[in-house]
């Protein structure tokens, strides 16, 4: 396993990221709800390509494989896979969906000024799927009251709110602290095998070189960190396998 170096400054990285992905993100953003997943994947790909200093660029947003890259002469197929711990991820997704829908409704309410509300979920909150619509209404009422009065109403879901001025109406759901955990070789191997079944079909379509980008290290209990001492050897048919540690902006070449 090899860790790739990125010695550029944050401002240089940010500019390069924009140069790489802006044409594609602009198009995808015309329907953010429909293209939410592809926008996330494209942002991950942009962070990945920063490490190649302009030697690779996006040729096409595809689905079979997820992306097609080019070095100016050759085409490279790239599959993208986010690795998460699905237990905590399910809980994170449940609350994200509630607060996203509440935000959407509050944006349509012209009586409310713009704001950013960071909402901390009660530590032992535990609800069922069939309570989701009720919880969305509760979140809307609680946040609206807080925006106007700075008073937190008694409620079953939000423990604390931190409010600040903003350019739009925006709500973040925060599930609090969590124990960080390193990814294992077994988890990586399982993710690689999940994607390998598609390789033969992709190569039949004419793109022989095929890479895999695994993404870890986003914020949240469901995320994994990279163990830089990890001893990993894979017999995968992918030509290259990389792990991007998203939040820490680290890239590791496994093959």
PDB file of C-alpha atoms in Angstrom:
ATOM      1  CA  UNK A   1       0.000   0.000   0.000  1.00  0.00           C
ATOM      2  CA  UNK A   2       1.286   3.447  -0.945  1.00  0.00           C
ATOM      3  CA  UNK A   3       0.107   6.828   0.319  1.00  0.00           C
ATOM      4  CA  UNK A   4       0.080   9.453  -2.433  1.00  0.00           C
ATOM      5  CA  UNK A   5       1.296  12.952  -1.577  1.00  0.00           C
ATOM      6  CA  UNK A   6      -0.651  16.157  -2.091  1.00  0.00           C
ATOM      7  CA  UNK A   7       1.570  19.150  -1.337  1.00  0.00           C
ATOM      8  CA  UNK A   8      -0.740  21.803  -2.789  1.00  0.00           C
ATOM      9  CA  UNK A   9      -2.293  24.455  -0.539  1.00  0.00           C
ATOM     10  CA  UNK A  10      -6.012  24.415   0.318  1.00  0.00           C
ATOM     11  CA  UNK A  11      -6.653  27.301  -2.068  1.00  0.00           C
ATOM     12  CA  UNK A  12      -4.795  25.510  -4.873  1.00  0.00           C
ATOM     13  CA  UNK A  13      -6.750  22.312  -4.213  1.00  0.00           C
ATOM     14  CA  UNK A  14     -10.045  24.191  -4.175  1.00  0.00           C
ATOM     15  CA  UNK A  15      -9.331  25.921  -7.490  1.00  0.00           C
ATOM     16  CA  UNK A  16      -8.188  22.702  -9.139  1.00  0.00           C
ATOM     17  CA  UNK A  17     -11.270  20.872  -7.849  1.00  0.00           C
ATOM     18  CA  UNK A  18     -13.479  23.527  -9.420  1.00  0.00           C
ATOM     19  CA  UNK A  19     -11.629  23.295 -12.738  1.00  0.00           C
ATOM     20  CA  UNK A  20     -12.105  19.515 -12.774  1.00  0.00           C
ATOM     21  CA  UNK A  21     -15.754  19.135 -11.806  1.00  0.00           C
ATOM     22  CA  UNK A  22     -17.553  22.462 -12.390  1.00  0.00           C
ATOM     23  CA  UNK A  23     -18.759  21.719 -15.962  1.00  0.00           C
ATOM     24  CA  UNK A  24     -20.291  18.438 -14.791  1.00  0.00           C
ATOM     25  CA  UNK A  25     -21.668  19.698 -11.463  1.00  0.00           C
ATOM     26  CA  UNK A  26     -23.312  22.667 -13.189  1.00  0.00           C
ATOM     27  CA  UNK A  27     -25.243  20.299 -15.441  1.00  0.00           C
ATOM     28  CA  UNK A  28     -26.144  17.855 -12.649  1.00  0.00           C
ATOM     29  CA  UNK A  29     -27.286  20.707 -10.398  1.00  0.00           C
ATOM     30  CA  UNK A  30     -30.159  21.485 -12.759  1.00  0.00           C
ATOM     31  CA  UNK A  31     -31.952  18.650 -10.923  1.00  0.00           C
ATOM     32  CA  UNK A  32     -30.217  18.311  -7.558  1.00  0.00           C
ATOM     33  CA  UNK A  33     -32.732  15.896  -6.090  1.00  0.00           C
ATOM     34  CA  UNK A  34     -32.573  13.438  -8.986  1.00  0.00           C
ATOM     35  CA  UNK A  35     -28.775  13.742  -9.326  1.00  0.00           C
ATOM     36  CA  UNK A  36     -27.862  13.902  -5.634  1.00  0.00           C
ATOM     37  CA  UNK A  37     -25.864  10.662  -5.671  1.00  0.00           C
ATOM     38  CA  UNK A  38     -24.029  11.463  -8.918  1.00  0.00           C
ATOM     39  CA  UNK A  39     -23.115  14.911  -7.587  1.00  0.00           C
ATOM     40  CA  UNK A  40     -21.560  13.294  -4.514  1.00  0.00           C
ATOM     41  CA  UNK A  41     -19.693  10.739  -6.640  1.00  0.00           C
ATOM     42  CA  UNK A  42     -18.403  13.477  -8.953  1.00  0.00           C
ATOM     43  CA  UNK A  43     -17.117  15.509  -5.989  1.00  0.00           C
ATOM     44  CA  UNK A  44     -15.274  12.435  -4.716  1.00  0.00           C
ATOM     45  CA  UNK A  45     -13.814  11.870  -8.175  1.00  0.00           C
ATOM     46  CA  UNK A  46     -12.641  15.486  -8.331  1.00  0.00           C
ATOM     47  CA  UNK A  47     -10.822  15.135  -5.011  1.00  0.00           C
ATOM     48  CA  UNK A  48      -9.233  11.945  -6.342  1.00  0.00           C
ATOM     49  CA  UNK A  49      -8.064  13.550  -9.598  1.00  0.00           C
ATOM     50  CA  UNK A  50      -6.394  16.424  -7.725  1.00  0.00           C
ATOM     51  CA  UNK A  51      -3.643  13.960  -6.794  1.00  0.00           C
ATOM     52  CA  UNK A  52      -2.808  13.465 -10.505  1.00  0.00           C
ATOM     53  CA  UNK A  53      -1.916  17.138 -11.102  1.00  0.00           C
ATOM     54  CA  UNK A  54      -3.857  17.526 -14.334  1.00  0.00           C
ATOM     55  CA  UNK A  55      -2.582  14.313 -15.942  1.00  0.00           C
ATOM     56  CA  UNK A  56      -6.084  12.807 -15.846  1.00  0.00           C
ATOM     57  CA  UNK A  57      -9.456  14.406 -16.517  1.00  0.00           C
ATOM     58  CA  UNK A  58     -13.097  13.364 -16.699  1.00  0.00           C
ATOM     59  CA  UNK A  59     -14.134  12.341 -20.196  1.00  0.00           C
ATOM     60  CA  UNK A  60     -17.681  11.228 -19.418  1.00  0.00           C
ATOM     61  CA  UNK A  61     -20.125  10.691 -16.574  1.00  0.00           C
ATOM     62  CA  UNK A  62     -21.294   7.171 -17.181  1.00  0.00           C
ATOM     63  CA  UNK A  63     -22.987   4.352 -15.287  1.00  0.00           C
ATOM     64  CA  UNK A  64     -21.258   1.314 -16.782  1.00  0.00           C
ATOM     65  CA  UNK A  65     -18.684   2.080 -15.367  1.00  0.00           C
ATOM     66  CA  UNK A  66     -19.473   5.098 -13.171  1.00  0.00           C
ATOM     67  CA  UNK A  67     -16.964   7.378 -14.927  1.00  0.00           C
ATOM     68  CA  UNK A  68     -14.681   7.399 -17.948  1.00  0.00           C
ATOM     69  CA  UNK A  69     -11.342   9.189 -17.548  1.00  0.00           C
ATOM     70  CA  UNK A  70      -8.714  10.129 -20.083  1.00  0.00           C
ATOM     71  CA  UNK A  71      -5.010  10.915 -19.995  1.00  0.00           C
ATOM     72  CA  UNK A  72      -5.286  12.572 -23.418  1.00  0.00           C
ATOM     73  CA  UNK A  73      -4.632   9.354 -25.326  1.00  0.00           C
ATOM     74  CA  UNK A  74      -6.183   6.440 -23.442  1.00  0.00           C
ATOM     75  CA  UNK A  75      -9.574   5.881 -21.844  1.00  0.00           C
ATOM     76  CA  UNK A  76      -9.860   4.539 -18.306  1.00  0.00           C
ATOM     77  CA  UNK A  77     -13.059   3.203 -16.757  1.00  0.00           C
ATOM     78  CA  UNK A  78     -13.518   4.012 -13.075  1.00  0.00           C
ATOM     79  CA  UNK A  79     -15.952   2.444 -10.634  1.00  0.00           C
ATOM     80  CA  UNK A  80     -16.830   4.366  -7.465  1.00  0.00           C
ATOM     81  CA  UNK A  81     -17.822   2.752  -4.165  1.00  0.00           C
ATOM     82  CA  UNK A  82     -18.477   4.375  -0.774  1.00  0.00           C
ATOM     83  CA  UNK A  83     -17.730   2.070   2.148  1.00  0.00           C
ATOM     84  CA  UNK A  84     -19.778   2.659   5.302  1.00  0.00           C
ATOM     85  CA  UNK A  85     -20.886   0.807   8.409  1.00  0.00           C
ATOM     86  CA  UNK A  86     -24.518   0.188   7.495  1.00  0.00           C
ATOM     87  CA  UNK A  87     -25.842   0.022  11.078  1.00  0.00           C
ATOM     88  CA  UNK A  88     -25.093   3.664  11.977  1.00  0.00           C
ATOM     89  CA  UNK A  89     -25.670   4.705   8.336  1.00  0.00           C
ATOM     90  CA  UNK A  90     -29.305   3.640   8.531  1.00  0.00           C
ATOM     91  CA  UNK A  91     -29.836   5.844  11.603  1.00  0.00           C
ATOM     92  CA  UNK A  92     -28.025   8.781   9.995  1.00  0.00           C
ATOM     93  CA  UNK A  93     -30.151   8.445   6.872  1.00  0.00           C
ATOM     94  CA  UNK A  94     -33.378   8.328   8.869  1.00  0.00           C
ATOM     95  CA  UNK A  95     -32.703  11.672  10.558  1.00  0.00           C
ATOM     96  CA  UNK A  96     -31.193  13.286   7.464  1.00  0.00           C
ATOM     97  CA  UNK A  97     -34.372  12.538   5.533  1.00  0.00           C
ATOM     98  CA  UNK A  98     -36.538  14.098   8.252  1.00  0.00           C
ATOM     99  CA  UNK A  99     -34.506  17.302   8.445  1.00  0.00           C
ATOM    100  CA  UNK A 100     -34.124  17.572   4.656  1.00  0.00           C
ATOM    101  CA  UNK A 101     -37.890  17.437   4.206  1.00  0.00           C
ATOM    102  CA  UNK A 102     -38.443  19.926   7.023  1.00  0.00           C
ATOM    103  CA  UNK A 103     -35.900  22.269   5.390  1.00  0.00           C
ATOM    104  CA  UNK A 104     -37.668  21.993   2.034  1.00  0.00           C
ATOM    105  CA  UNK A 105     -40.999  22.995   3.583  1.00  0.00           C
ATOM    106  CA  UNK A 106     -39.476  25.872   5.567  1.00  0.00           C
ATOM    107  CA  UNK A 107     -37.808  27.241   2.426  1.00  0.00           C
ATOM    108  CA  UNK A 108     -41.276  27.623   0.948  1.00  0.00           C
ATOM    109  CA  UNK A 109     -42.477  29.615   3.980  1.00  0.00           C
ATOM    110  CA  UNK A 110     -41.953  33.267   3.041  1.00  0.00           C
ATOM    111  CA  UNK A 111     -42.652  34.460   6.588  1.00  0.00           C
ATOM    112  CA  UNK A 112     -39.344  33.006   7.825  1.00  0.00           C
ATOM    113  CA  UNK A 113     -36.040  34.875   7.304  1.00  0.00           C
ATOM    114  CA  UNK A 114     -32.889  33.090   6.119  1.00  0.00           C
ATOM    115  CA  UNK A 115     -30.967  31.160   8.776  1.00  0.00           C
ATOM    116  CA  UNK A 116     -28.588  28.284   9.431  1.00  0.00           C
ATOM    117  CA  UNK A 117     -29.718  25.958  12.228  1.00  0.00           C
ATOM    118  CA  UNK A 118     -27.423  23.249  13.552  1.00  0.00           C
ATOM    119  CA  UNK A 119     -29.714  20.835  15.365  1.00  0.00           C
ATOM    120  CA  UNK A 120     -28.359  18.254  17.817  1.00  0.00           C
ATOM    121  CA  UNK A 121     -30.449  15.107  18.049  1.00  0.00           C
ATOM    122  CA  UNK A 122     -31.296  13.833  21.530  1.00  0.00           C
ATOM    123  CA  UNK A 123     -28.715  11.114  22.336  1.00  0.00           C
ATOM    124  CA  UNK A 124     -31.199   8.334  23.014  1.00  0.00           C
ATOM    125  CA  UNK A 125     -33.869   9.327  20.508  1.00  0.00           C
ATOM    126  CA  UNK A 126     -35.434   6.227  19.011  1.00  0.00           C
ATOM    127  CA  UNK A 127     -38.328   6.324  16.577  1.00  0.00           C
ATOM    128  CA  UNK A 128     -40.097   4.071  14.098  1.00  0.00           C
ATOM    129  CA  UNK A 129     -40.397   4.580  10.342  1.00  0.00           C
ATOM    130  CA  UNK A 130     -44.155   5.223  10.610  1.00  0.00           C
ATOM    131  CA  UNK A 131     -43.441   8.262  12.835  1.00  0.00           C
ATOM    132  CA  UNK A 132     -41.457  10.080  10.137  1.00  0.00           C
ATOM    133  CA  UNK A 133     -44.216  12.437   8.933  1.00  0.00           C
ATOM    134  CA  UNK A 134     -45.076  13.387  12.511  1.00  0.00           C
ATOM    135  CA  UNK A 135     -41.400  14.101  13.241  1.00  0.00           C
ATOM    136  CA  UNK A 136     -41.066  16.295  10.149  1.00  0.00           C
ATOM    137  CA  UNK A 137     -43.928  18.466  11.422  1.00  0.00           C
ATOM    138  CA  UNK A 138     -42.392  18.643  14.905  1.00  0.00           C
ATOM    139  CA  UNK A 139     -39.012  19.711  13.501  1.00  0.00           C
ATOM    140  CA  UNK A 140     -40.658  22.459  11.404  1.00  0.00           C
ATOM    141  CA  UNK A 141     -42.605  23.836  14.369  1.00  0.00           C
ATOM    142  CA  UNK A 142     -39.614  23.719  16.750  1.00  0.00           C
ATOM    143  CA  UNK A 143     -37.196  25.367  14.325  1.00  0.00           C
ATOM    144  CA  UNK A 144     -39.647  28.062  13.260  1.00  0.00           C
ATOM    145  CA  UNK A 145     -40.268  28.961  16.899  1.00  0.00           C
ATOM    146  CA  UNK A 146     -36.527  29.046  17.588  1.00  0.00           C
ATOM    147  CA  UNK A 147     -35.819  31.286  14.581  1.00  0.00           C
ATOM    148  CA  UNK A 148     -38.295  33.893  15.859  1.00  0.00           C
ATOM    149  CA  UNK A 149     -37.827  33.629  19.638  1.00  0.00           C
ATOM    150  CA  UNK A 150     -34.501  31.857  20.335  1.00  0.00           C
ATOM    151  CA  UNK A 151     -36.525  29.553  22.589  1.00  0.00           C
ATOM    152  CA  UNK A 152     -36.305  25.762  22.239  1.00  0.00           C
ATOM    153  CA  UNK A 153     -39.732  24.199  22.656  1.00  0.00           C
ATOM    154  CA  UNK A 154     -40.091  20.958  24.569  1.00  0.00           C
ATOM    155  CA  UNK A 155     -39.928  18.210  21.938  1.00  0.00           C
ATOM    156  CA  UNK A 156     -38.905  14.550  21.557  1.00  0.00           C
ATOM    157  CA  UNK A 157     -36.190  14.903  18.899  1.00  0.00           C
ATOM    158  CA  UNK A 158     -34.045  18.086  19.084  1.00  0.00           C
ATOM    159  CA  UNK A 159     -31.781  18.502  22.104  1.00  0.00           C
ATOM    160  CA  UNK A 160     -30.040  21.797  21.167  1.00  0.00           C
ATOM    161  CA  UNK A 161     -30.066  24.322  18.324  1.00  0.00           C
ATOM    162  CA  UNK A 162     -27.304  26.714  17.302  1.00  0.00           C
ATOM    163  CA  UNK A 163     -28.533  29.419  14.930  1.00  0.00           C
ATOM    164  CA  UNK A 164     -26.565  31.835  12.749  1.00  0.00           C
ATOM    165  CA  UNK A 165     -27.254  34.179   9.815  1.00  0.00           C
ATOM    166  CA  UNK A 166     -27.133  32.577   6.387  1.00  0.00           C
ATOM    167  CA  UNK A 167     -27.786  33.276   2.705  1.00  0.00           C
ATOM    168  CA  UNK A 168     -30.682  30.805   2.659  1.00  0.00           C
ATOM    169  CA  UNK A 169     -32.766  28.616   4.967  1.00  0.00           C
ATOM    170  CA  UNK A 170     -30.594  25.679   5.936  1.00  0.00           C
ATOM    171  CA  UNK A 171     -30.859  22.950   8.586  1.00  0.00           C
ATOM    172  CA  UNK A 172     -28.152  20.504   9.670  1.00  0.00           C
ATOM    173  CA  UNK A 173     -28.923  17.423  11.759  1.00  0.00           C
ATOM    174  CA  UNK A 174     -26.078  16.542  14.139  1.00  0.00           C
ATOM    175  CA  UNK A 175     -26.073  13.155  15.856  1.00  0.00           C
ATOM    176  CA  UNK A 176     -23.279  14.104  18.258  1.00  0.00           C
ATOM    177  CA  UNK A 177     -19.946  12.407  18.919  1.00  0.00           C
ATOM    178  CA  UNK A 178     -18.899   8.888  17.961  1.00  0.00           C
ATOM    179  CA  UNK A 179     -15.991   6.473  18.309  1.00  0.00           C
ATOM    180  CA  UNK A 180     -13.698   6.532  15.261  1.00  0.00           C
ATOM    181  CA  UNK A 181     -12.813   3.165  13.757  1.00  0.00           C
ATOM    182  CA  UNK A 182     -10.267   1.958  11.206  1.00  0.00           C
ATOM    183  CA  UNK A 183     -11.261   0.012   8.139  1.00  0.00           C
ATOM    184  CA  UNK A 184     -10.087  -3.602   7.877  1.00  0.00           C
ATOM    185  CA  UNK A 185      -8.638  -5.619   5.021  1.00  0.00           C
ATOM    186  CA  UNK A 186     -11.722  -7.845   5.089  1.00  0.00           C
ATOM    187  CA  UNK A 187     -14.084  -4.899   4.570  1.00  0.00           C
ATOM    188  CA  UNK A 188     -11.989  -3.593   1.665  1.00  0.00           C
ATOM    189  CA  UNK A 189     -11.808  -7.036   0.057  1.00  0.00           C
ATOM    190  CA  UNK A 190     -15.575  -7.420   0.278  1.00  0.00           C
ATOM    191  CA  UNK A 191     -16.097  -4.028  -1.414  1.00  0.00           C
ATOM    192  CA  UNK A 192     -13.703  -4.955  -4.237  1.00  0.00           C
ATOM    193  CA  UNK A 193     -15.401  -8.301  -4.866  1.00  0.00           C
ATOM    194  CA  UNK A 194     -18.784  -6.564  -5.022  1.00  0.00           C
ATOM    195  CA  UNK A 195     -17.591  -4.500  -7.991  1.00  0.00           C
ATOM    196  CA  UNK A 196     -15.482  -7.145  -9.771  1.00  0.00           C
ATOM    197  CA  UNK A 197     -18.446  -8.952 -11.329  1.00  0.00           C
ATOM    198  CA  UNK A 198     -18.984  -6.015 -13.693  1.00  0.00           C
ATOM    199  CA  UNK A 199     -15.445  -5.888 -15.105  1.00  0.00           C
ATOM    200  CA  UNK A 200     -15.831  -8.382 -17.944  1.00  0.00           C
ATOM    201  CA  UNK A 201     -18.880  -6.527 -19.287  1.00  0.00           C
ATOM    202  CA  UNK A 202     -17.130  -3.151 -19.123  1.00  0.00           C
ATOM    203  CA  UNK A 203     -14.103  -4.463 -21.003  1.00  0.00           C
ATOM    204  CA  UNK A 204     -16.339  -5.949 -23.696  1.00  0.00           C
ATOM    205  CA  UNK A 205     -17.589  -2.407 -24.265  1.00  0.00           C
ATOM    206  CA  UNK A 206     -14.075  -1.436 -25.346  1.00  0.00           C
ATOM    207  CA  UNK A 207     -12.442   0.148 -22.267  1.00  0.00           C
ATOM    208  CA  UNK A 208      -9.741  -2.278 -21.186  1.00  0.00           C
ATOM    209  CA  UNK A 209      -8.157  -0.277 -18.350  1.00  0.00           C
ATOM    210  CA  UNK A 210     -10.440  -0.386 -15.300  1.00  0.00           C
ATOM    211  CA  UNK A 211      -9.850   1.286 -11.915  1.00  0.00           C
ATOM    212  CA  UNK A 212     -11.730   1.182  -8.629  1.00  0.00           C
ATOM    213  CA  UNK A 213     -12.048   4.130  -6.240  1.00  0.00           C
ATOM    214  CA  UNK A 214     -13.165   3.250  -2.713  1.00  0.00           C
ATOM    215  CA  UNK A 215     -14.234   6.213  -0.544  1.00  0.00           C
ATOM    216  CA  UNK A 216     -14.142   6.250   3.255  1.00  0.00           C
ATOM    217  CA  UNK A 217     -13.654   8.823   5.995  1.00  0.00           C
ATOM    218  CA  UNK A 218     -16.667  11.102   5.708  1.00  0.00           C
ATOM    219  CA  UNK A 219     -18.107  12.612   8.888  1.00  0.00           C
ATOM    220  CA  UNK A 220     -20.366  10.423  10.987  1.00  0.00           C
ATOM    221  CA  UNK A 221     -20.438   7.241  13.022  1.00  0.00           C
ATOM    222  CA  UNK A 222     -20.900   5.178   9.861  1.00  0.00           C
ATOM    223  CA  UNK A 223     -17.542   6.253   8.407  1.00  0.00           C
ATOM    224  CA  UNK A 224     -14.184   4.473   8.545  1.00  0.00           C
ATOM    225  CA  UNK A 225     -10.650   5.854   8.842  1.00  0.00           C
ATOM    226  CA  UNK A 226      -7.613   4.402   7.062  1.00  0.00           C
ATOM    227  CA  UNK A 227      -5.044   2.419   9.007  1.00  0.00           C
ATOM    228  CA  UNK A 228      -1.761   3.445   7.358  1.00  0.00           C
ATOM    229  CA  UNK A 229      -0.129   0.278   8.701  1.00  0.00           C
ATOM    230  CA  UNK A 230      -2.751  -1.933   7.079  1.00  0.00           C
ATOM    231  CA  UNK A 231      -1.242  -4.970   5.381  1.00  0.00           C
ATOM    232  CA  UNK A 232      -3.366  -5.487   2.292  1.00  0.00           C
ATOM    233  CA  UNK A 233      -2.790  -7.711  -0.726  1.00  0.00           C
ATOM    234  CA  UNK A 234      -5.524  -8.313  -3.262  1.00  0.00           C
ATOM    235  CA  UNK A 235      -5.683 -10.523  -6.347  1.00  0.00           C
ATOM    236  CA  UNK A 236      -8.329  -8.295  -7.915  1.00  0.00           C
ATOM    237  CA  UNK A 237      -8.786  -7.990 -11.685  1.00  0.00           C
ATOM    238  CA  UNK A 238      -8.992  -4.197 -11.415  1.00  0.00           C
ATOM    239  CA  UNK A 239      -5.878  -2.605 -12.894  1.00  0.00           C
ATOM    240  CA  UNK A 240      -5.729  -0.051 -10.081  1.00  0.00           C
ATOM    241  CA  UNK A 241      -7.447   0.184  -6.690  1.00  0.00           C
ATOM    242  CA  UNK A 242      -7.421   3.371  -4.592  1.00  0.00           C
ATOM    243  CA  UNK A 243      -8.864   4.376  -1.229  1.00  0.00           C
ATOM    244  CA  UNK A 244      -9.786   8.039  -0.784  1.00  0.00           C
ATOM    245  CA  UNK A 245     -10.070   9.209   2.830  1.00  0.00           C
ATOM    246  CA  UNK A 246     -12.545  11.964   2.085  1.00  0.00           C
ATOM    247  CA  UNK A 247     -12.525  14.337   5.060  1.00  0.00           C
ATOM    248  CA  UNK A 248      -8.761  14.092   5.663  1.00  0.00           C
ATOM    249  CA  UNK A 249      -8.005  14.379   1.922  1.00  0.00           C
ATOM    250  CA  UNK A 250      -5.678  11.365   1.842  1.00  0.00           C
ATOM    251  CA  UNK A 251      -5.291   8.929  -1.053  1.00  0.00           C
ATOM    252  CA  UNK A 252      -3.899   5.400  -0.823  1.00  0.00           C
ATOM    253  CA  UNK A 253      -2.957   3.171  -3.753  1.00  0.00           C
ATOM    254  CA  UNK A 254      -3.671  -0.467  -2.919  1.00  0.00           C
ATOM    255  CA  UNK A 255      -2.790  -1.852  -6.337  1.00  0.00           C
TER     256      UNK A 255
END
